[in-house]
Amino acid sequence: MKFKLGIRKNSGDFVYFVTWFGSLQPRIPQHFTDMFFIRLLSRLPMSVLYLFSDFLYLIARYVISYRKKVIDENLLHAFPEKTPAERKSIRNKFYRNFTDAFFAETIKMLTISEEELRRRFHVVNQEIVDAPVKAGTSSLMMAGHIFNWEMAILGVALHTEVDAETVYLQLNNDFFDKLMLKIRTHFGGIMTEKKAFRRSMITMRSQPRIVHLAADQRPPVSDSRYTKEFMNRPALFFEGGEVLAKKMNLPVFFGTITKVKRGHYRFEFEKLAQPPYSDHAPHSITDEFCRRLEENIRNQPDLYLWSHKRWRI
C-alpha cells in the first residue's frame, strides 16, 4: 500500500509557523540533512514537548501577539453575534492549538510510533472512502485547515487499505520543506507535487486511488477561482475537486476533525457527493464542501487557521 503526498508552496498550513518559529531559533545549516536536533526533540514524550509549546504559546499571545490583527478581523466577520470577550477567548484558544499543532504534535510525528498515533488520532468510516477504490473507482477526499490536519495525513495513511494521494506544492524554505517531507512520509508516504499531479491524474481510472484535497486553500490568480460566501464574507475557492469529480464521475467525501482533548483527535468521513452529476447545479460540490466546513468550524472555532489571510479577494 502506498500513501502519496505533496507539500504546498506558500500554503496556509505550515509556512506561517515557519516564518515565525524559524526566527526564534539559530540558523540550521542546510547540509545538516539528518535533522539530528529535530529528531532528538521528536523522541521526547509528548508531555515534555507540550511544555515547550506552553512557552511558545506565551510568546505568541503575550510577547509578539502573532498576527493578532488578522485573527481579530477574521473572527469579527465570522462571529459578529459573539461578544468581544467571546472572540478573545477563541483567539487565545487558537494560539494554544496553533503552538500545540505546529510545534509539539508536528515534531512528534517525525518519530511517532504507530501505536501512539492510533491512540491519539481516531479515524471513523475510512472503509467508505476505500470501498470505491477497491471496486475500481477513485475517491476524492476533501477537508479544511482544522487542527490538526497534519496528523490527519498520517492517520489516514495508517487506516486506509488502498493507495492514497494528497496534492500540494512545496514550501519555499528548504529546511522546513525537507522536514515536512520526512514527517509526512513517516509511514511510507510518496510525494506528489501539484504540477506532477496534473500529469498523473489521467491515470486515476487505470490506477484507482484516494485523492486528498485541502479544498479551502485560497487559489492563486493563475487558477480558476469561484467566489463563495464563507463565514459571512466572500472568499475565493479553487474548484479543481469539483471539476475532477464531475468530469470523471468520482464519489466525494468530507473529513470532519474534532479535538477530543489535548493531543487527541477524531477524523470522521461522510459522503459529500455521489455521481451521476448530470442533474447537479454548477458549484454544487464546492458549495456543499463550504457548508460542511463552516459547520465544522462553528462546532470548534478555535481549531481553524484564523491567522491565514483567507478572505483576501
C-alpha positions as CSV (number, residue, x, y, z in Angstrom):
1,M,0.0,0.0,0.0
2,K,1.3,3.4,-1.0
3,F,0.3,6.7,0.5
4,K,1.0,9.6,-1.9
5,L,1.5,13.1,-0.7
6,G,2.9,16.5,-1.6
7,I,3.8,19.8,0.1
8,R,2.2,23.1,-0.8
9,K,4.3,26.2,-1.5
10,N,3.1,29.4,0.3
11,S,0.3,27.3,1.7
12,G,-1.8,28.1,4.8
13,D,-0.7,25.0,6.7
14,F,3.0,25.2,7.7
15,V,4.6,28.3,6.1
16,Y,3.0,30.7,8.6
17,F,4.7,28.9,11.5
18,V,7.9,28.5,9.6
19,T,8.3,32.3,9.3
20,W,7.7,32.8,13.0
21,F,9.3,29.8,14.6
22,G,12.3,30.0,12.3
23,S,13.1,33.4,13.6
24,L,13.1,32.1,17.2
25,Q,15.9,29.6,16.7
26,P,19.5,29.6,15.5
27,R,20.1,29.1,11.8
28,I,20.3,25.4,11.0
29,P,22.9,24.5,8.3
30,Q,21.3,23.2,5.2
31,H,23.9,20.4,5.0
32,F,22.5,19.0,8.3
33,T,20.4,16.6,6.3
34,D,19.7,14.1,9.1
35,M,18.0,16.8,11.1
36,F,19.6,15.5,14.2
37,F,18.3,18.2,16.6
38,I,14.7,17.9,15.4
39,R,14.9,14.1,15.7
40,L,16.1,14.4,19.3
41,L,13.2,16.7,20.1
42,S,10.8,14.3,18.4
43,R,12.0,11.5,20.7
44,L,10.8,13.4,23.8
45,P,7.5,12.4,25.3
46,M,4.6,14.5,24.1
47,S,4.1,15.8,27.6
48,V,7.6,17.3,27.5
49,L,7.0,18.7,24.0
50,Y,3.9,20.4,25.3
51,L,6.0,22.2,27.9
52,F,7.9,23.8,25.0
53,S,4.6,24.5,23.3
54,D,3.3,26.2,26.5
55,F,6.3,28.6,26.3
56,L,5.8,29.3,22.7
57,Y,2.1,29.9,23.4
58,L,3.1,32.6,25.9
59,I,5.3,34.3,23.3
60,A,2.7,34.1,20.6
61,R,0.0,35.5,22.8
62,Y,1.7,38.0,25.1
63,V,5.0,38.9,23.5
64,I,4.6,39.2,19.8
65,S,0.8,39.0,19.5
66,Y,1.2,36.7,16.5
67,R,-1.0,38.0,13.6
68,K,-3.4,39.4,16.2
69,K,-4.9,42.0,13.8
70,V,-5.6,39.4,11.1
71,I,-7.1,36.9,13.7
72,D,-9.3,39.6,15.3
73,E,-10.5,40.8,11.9
74,N,-11.3,37.3,10.7
75,L,-13.2,36.4,14.0
76,L,-15.1,39.7,14.0
77,H,-16.5,38.9,10.5
78,A,-17.1,35.2,11.2
79,F,-18.8,35.7,14.6
80,P,-20.4,39.2,14.7
81,E,-23.0,37.7,17.1
82,K,-20.4,37.0,19.7
83,T,-19.2,39.4,22.3
84,P,-15.6,40.8,22.2
85,A,-14.8,38.6,25.3
86,E,-16.1,35.5,23.5
87,R,-14.0,36.3,20.4
88,K,-11.0,37.0,22.5
89,S,-11.4,33.6,24.1
90,I,-11.5,31.9,20.7
91,R,-8.3,33.8,19.7
92,N,-6.5,32.7,22.9
93,K,-7.5,29.1,22.4
94,F,-6.4,29.3,18.8
95,Y,-2.9,30.4,20.0
96,R,-2.8,27.2,22.2
97,N,-3.9,25.0,19.3
98,F,-1.5,26.7,16.9
99,T,1.6,26.1,19.0
100,D,0.5,22.6,20.0
101,A,-0.1,21.5,16.4
102,F,2.8,23.2,14.7
103,F,5.4,22.5,17.3
104,A,4.7,19.7,19.7
105,E,2.5,17.5,17.6
106,T,4.1,18.1,14.2
107,I,7.6,17.5,15.6
108,K,6.4,14.4,17.4
109,M,5.1,13.0,14.2
110,L,8.6,12.7,12.8
111,T,9.2,9.6,15.0
112,I,5.8,8.8,16.5
113,S,5.0,5.1,16.8
114,E,2.0,3.5,15.0
115,E,0.6,2.5,18.4
116,E,0.8,6.1,19.8
117,L,-0.7,7.6,16.6
118,R,-3.6,5.2,16.6
119,R,-4.2,6.1,20.2
120,R,-4.1,9.9,19.5
121,F,-5.9,10.0,16.1
122,H,-9.1,8.0,15.6
123,V,-10.3,7.7,12.0
124,V,-14.0,6.9,11.5
125,N,-15.5,5.5,8.3
126,Q,-12.3,5.0,6.5
127,E,-13.9,2.0,4.8
128,I,-16.5,4.1,2.9
129,V,-13.7,6.0,1.3
130,D,-11.7,2.9,0.5
131,A,-14.7,1.0,-0.9
132,P,-15.0,2.7,-4.3
133,V,-11.2,2.3,-4.9
134,K,-11.5,-1.4,-4.1
135,A,-14.3,-1.6,-6.6
136,G,-12.2,0.2,-9.3
137,T,-13.1,3.9,-9.0
138,S,-11.0,6.6,-7.4
139,S,-12.4,8.6,-4.4
140,L,-12.0,12.3,-3.7
141,M,-11.4,13.3,-0.1
142,M,-12.0,17.0,0.8
143,A,-11.1,18.6,4.1
144,G,-10.2,22.0,5.5
145,H,-7.5,23.6,7.7
146,I,-8.8,22.4,11.0
147,F,-6.2,21.4,13.6
148,N,-4.5,19.0,13.4
149,W,-4.8,18.3,9.7
150,E,-1.1,17.3,9.5
151,M,-1.8,14.5,11.9
152,A,-4.8,13.5,9.6
153,I,-2.3,12.8,6.8
154,L,-0.5,10.2,8.9
155,G,-3.8,8.9,10.4
156,V,-5.3,8.1,7.0
157,A,-2.0,6.5,5.9
158,L,-2.3,4.1,8.8
159,H,-6.0,3.3,8.4
160,T,-6.5,3.1,4.6
161,E,-6.2,-0.2,2.8
162,V,-5.7,1.4,-0.7
163,D,-3.4,3.9,-2.3
164,A,-4.0,7.5,-1.3
165,E,-2.6,10.7,-2.7
166,T,-2.5,14.2,-1.3
167,V,-1.7,17.1,-3.7
168,Y,0.4,20.0,-2.5
169,L,3.1,22.4,-3.6
170,Q,6.5,22.5,-1.8
171,L,7.5,25.1,0.8
172,N,9.9,27.9,0.0
173,N,12.1,27.2,2.9
174,D,14.4,24.3,2.0
175,F,15.0,23.1,5.6
176,F,11.3,23.1,6.6
177,D,10.4,21.6,3.3
178,K,12.7,18.6,3.9
179,L,11.4,18.4,7.5
180,M,7.8,18.2,6.4
181,L,8.6,15.7,3.7
182,K,10.2,13.4,6.3
183,I,7.3,13.9,8.7
184,R,4.6,13.3,6.1
185,T,6.4,10.2,4.8
186,H,7.0,8.7,8.2
187,F,4.8,5.8,7.4
188,G,6.0,5.3,3.8
189,G,4.3,8.2,2.0
190,I,5.1,9.1,-1.6
191,M,5.3,12.7,-2.5
192,T,3.3,14.2,-5.4
193,E,3.8,17.9,-6.5
194,K,0.9,19.8,-8.0
195,K,2.3,20.0,-11.5
196,A,3.1,16.3,-11.4
197,F,-0.4,15.5,-10.3
198,R,-1.8,17.5,-13.3
199,R,0.0,15.0,-15.5
200,S,-0.7,11.9,-13.4
201,M,-4.5,12.4,-12.8
202,I,-5.2,10.9,-16.2
203,T,-4.2,7.6,-14.6
204,M,-7.0,7.8,-12.0
205,R,-9.2,5.5,-14.0
206,S,-6.5,2.9,-14.7
207,Q,-4.9,3.2,-11.2
208,P,-7.8,3.9,-8.7
209,R,-6.8,5.7,-5.5
210,I,-7.9,8.2,-2.9
211,V,-7.1,11.8,-3.8
212,H,-7.0,14.1,-0.8
213,L,-7.5,17.8,-1.4
214,A,-7.1,20.7,1.1
215,A,-10.1,22.4,-0.5
216,D,-10.1,25.6,1.5
217,Q,-6.9,27.0,0.1
218,R,-7.0,30.4,-1.4
219,P,-6.3,29.8,-5.1
220,P,-3.6,31.8,-6.9
221,V,-4.6,34.3,-9.6
222,S,-3.4,31.9,-12.3
223,D,-6.0,29.3,-11.3
224,S,-9.8,29.2,-12.0
225,R,-11.5,30.7,-8.9
226,Y,-15.0,30.7,-7.6
227,T,-16.3,33.4,-5.2
228,K,-18.5,32.0,-2.4
229,E,-19.9,33.4,0.8
230,F,-17.9,31.7,3.6
231,M,-18.1,32.6,7.3
232,N,-20.1,35.8,6.5
233,R,-17.6,37.1,3.9
234,P,-16.9,36.5,0.2
235,A,-14.0,34.1,-0.3
236,L,-12.2,32.6,-3.3
237,F,-12.2,28.8,-3.7
238,F,-10.3,26.5,-6.1
239,E,-12.8,24.2,-7.9
240,G,-10.3,21.5,-9.0
241,G,-12.1,18.9,-6.9
242,E,-15.5,19.7,-8.3
243,V,-14.2,19.7,-11.9
244,L,-12.4,16.4,-11.3
245,A,-15.3,14.7,-9.6
246,K,-17.9,15.7,-12.3
247,K,-15.6,15.0,-15.2
248,M,-14.6,11.5,-14.0
249,N,-17.8,10.7,-12.1
250,L,-16.0,10.2,-8.8
251,P,-17.6,10.0,-5.3
252,V,-16.6,12.8,-2.9
253,F,-16.1,12.5,0.8
254,F,-15.7,15.2,3.5
255,G,-13.5,14.7,6.6
256,T,-14.6,16.4,9.9
257,I,-12.0,16.9,12.5
258,T,-12.9,17.1,16.2
259,K,-10.5,17.7,19.0
260,V,-11.4,15.3,21.9
261,K,-8.7,16.6,24.3
262,R,-5.1,17.9,24.1
263,G,-3.3,15.8,21.6
264,H,-6.3,13.6,20.7
265,Y,-8.5,13.9,17.6
266,R,-11.3,12.3,15.8
267,F,-11.5,12.3,12.0
268,E,-14.8,11.2,10.5
269,F,-15.6,10.7,6.8
270,E,-19.0,11.2,5.3
271,K,-20.3,11.1,1.8
272,L,-20.4,14.6,0.3
273,A,-21.4,13.9,-3.3
274,Q,-22.2,10.9,-5.4
275,P,-22.4,10.5,-9.2
276,P,-24.2,10.8,-11.6
277,Y,-23.8,14.6,-11.6
278,S,-25.9,15.3,-14.7
279,D,-28.6,17.0,-12.6
280,H,-26.2,18.9,-10.3
281,A,-26.1,22.7,-10.4
282,P,-22.8,24.5,-11.1
283,H,-20.6,24.7,-8.0
284,S,-22.8,22.1,-6.1
285,I,-19.8,20.2,-4.7
286,T,-17.9,23.3,-3.7
287,D,-21.0,24.8,-2.1
288,E,-21.6,21.6,-0.1
289,F,-18.0,21.5,1.0
290,C,-18.2,25.1,2.2
291,R,-21.3,24.3,4.2
292,R,-19.8,21.3,5.9
293,L,-16.5,23.1,6.6
294,E,-18.4,26.0,8.1
295,E,-20.3,23.6,10.3
296,N,-17.0,22.0,11.4
297,I,-15.6,25.4,12.2
298,R,-18.6,26.6,14.2
299,N,-18.6,23.5,16.3
300,Q,-15.0,24.1,17.5
301,P,-14.0,27.6,16.2
302,D,-10.6,27.7,17.9
303,L,-9.4,24.8,15.7
304,Y,-9.5,26.8,12.4
305,L,-6.4,28.6,11.0
306,W,-7.6,32.2,11.7
307,S,-4.1,33.6,11.2
308,H,-4.5,33.0,7.4
309,K,-5.5,35.9,5.2
310,R,-8.1,33.6,3.8
311,W,-10.7,36.3,2.8
312,R,-8.4,38.5,0.7
313,I,-10.1,38.9,-2.7
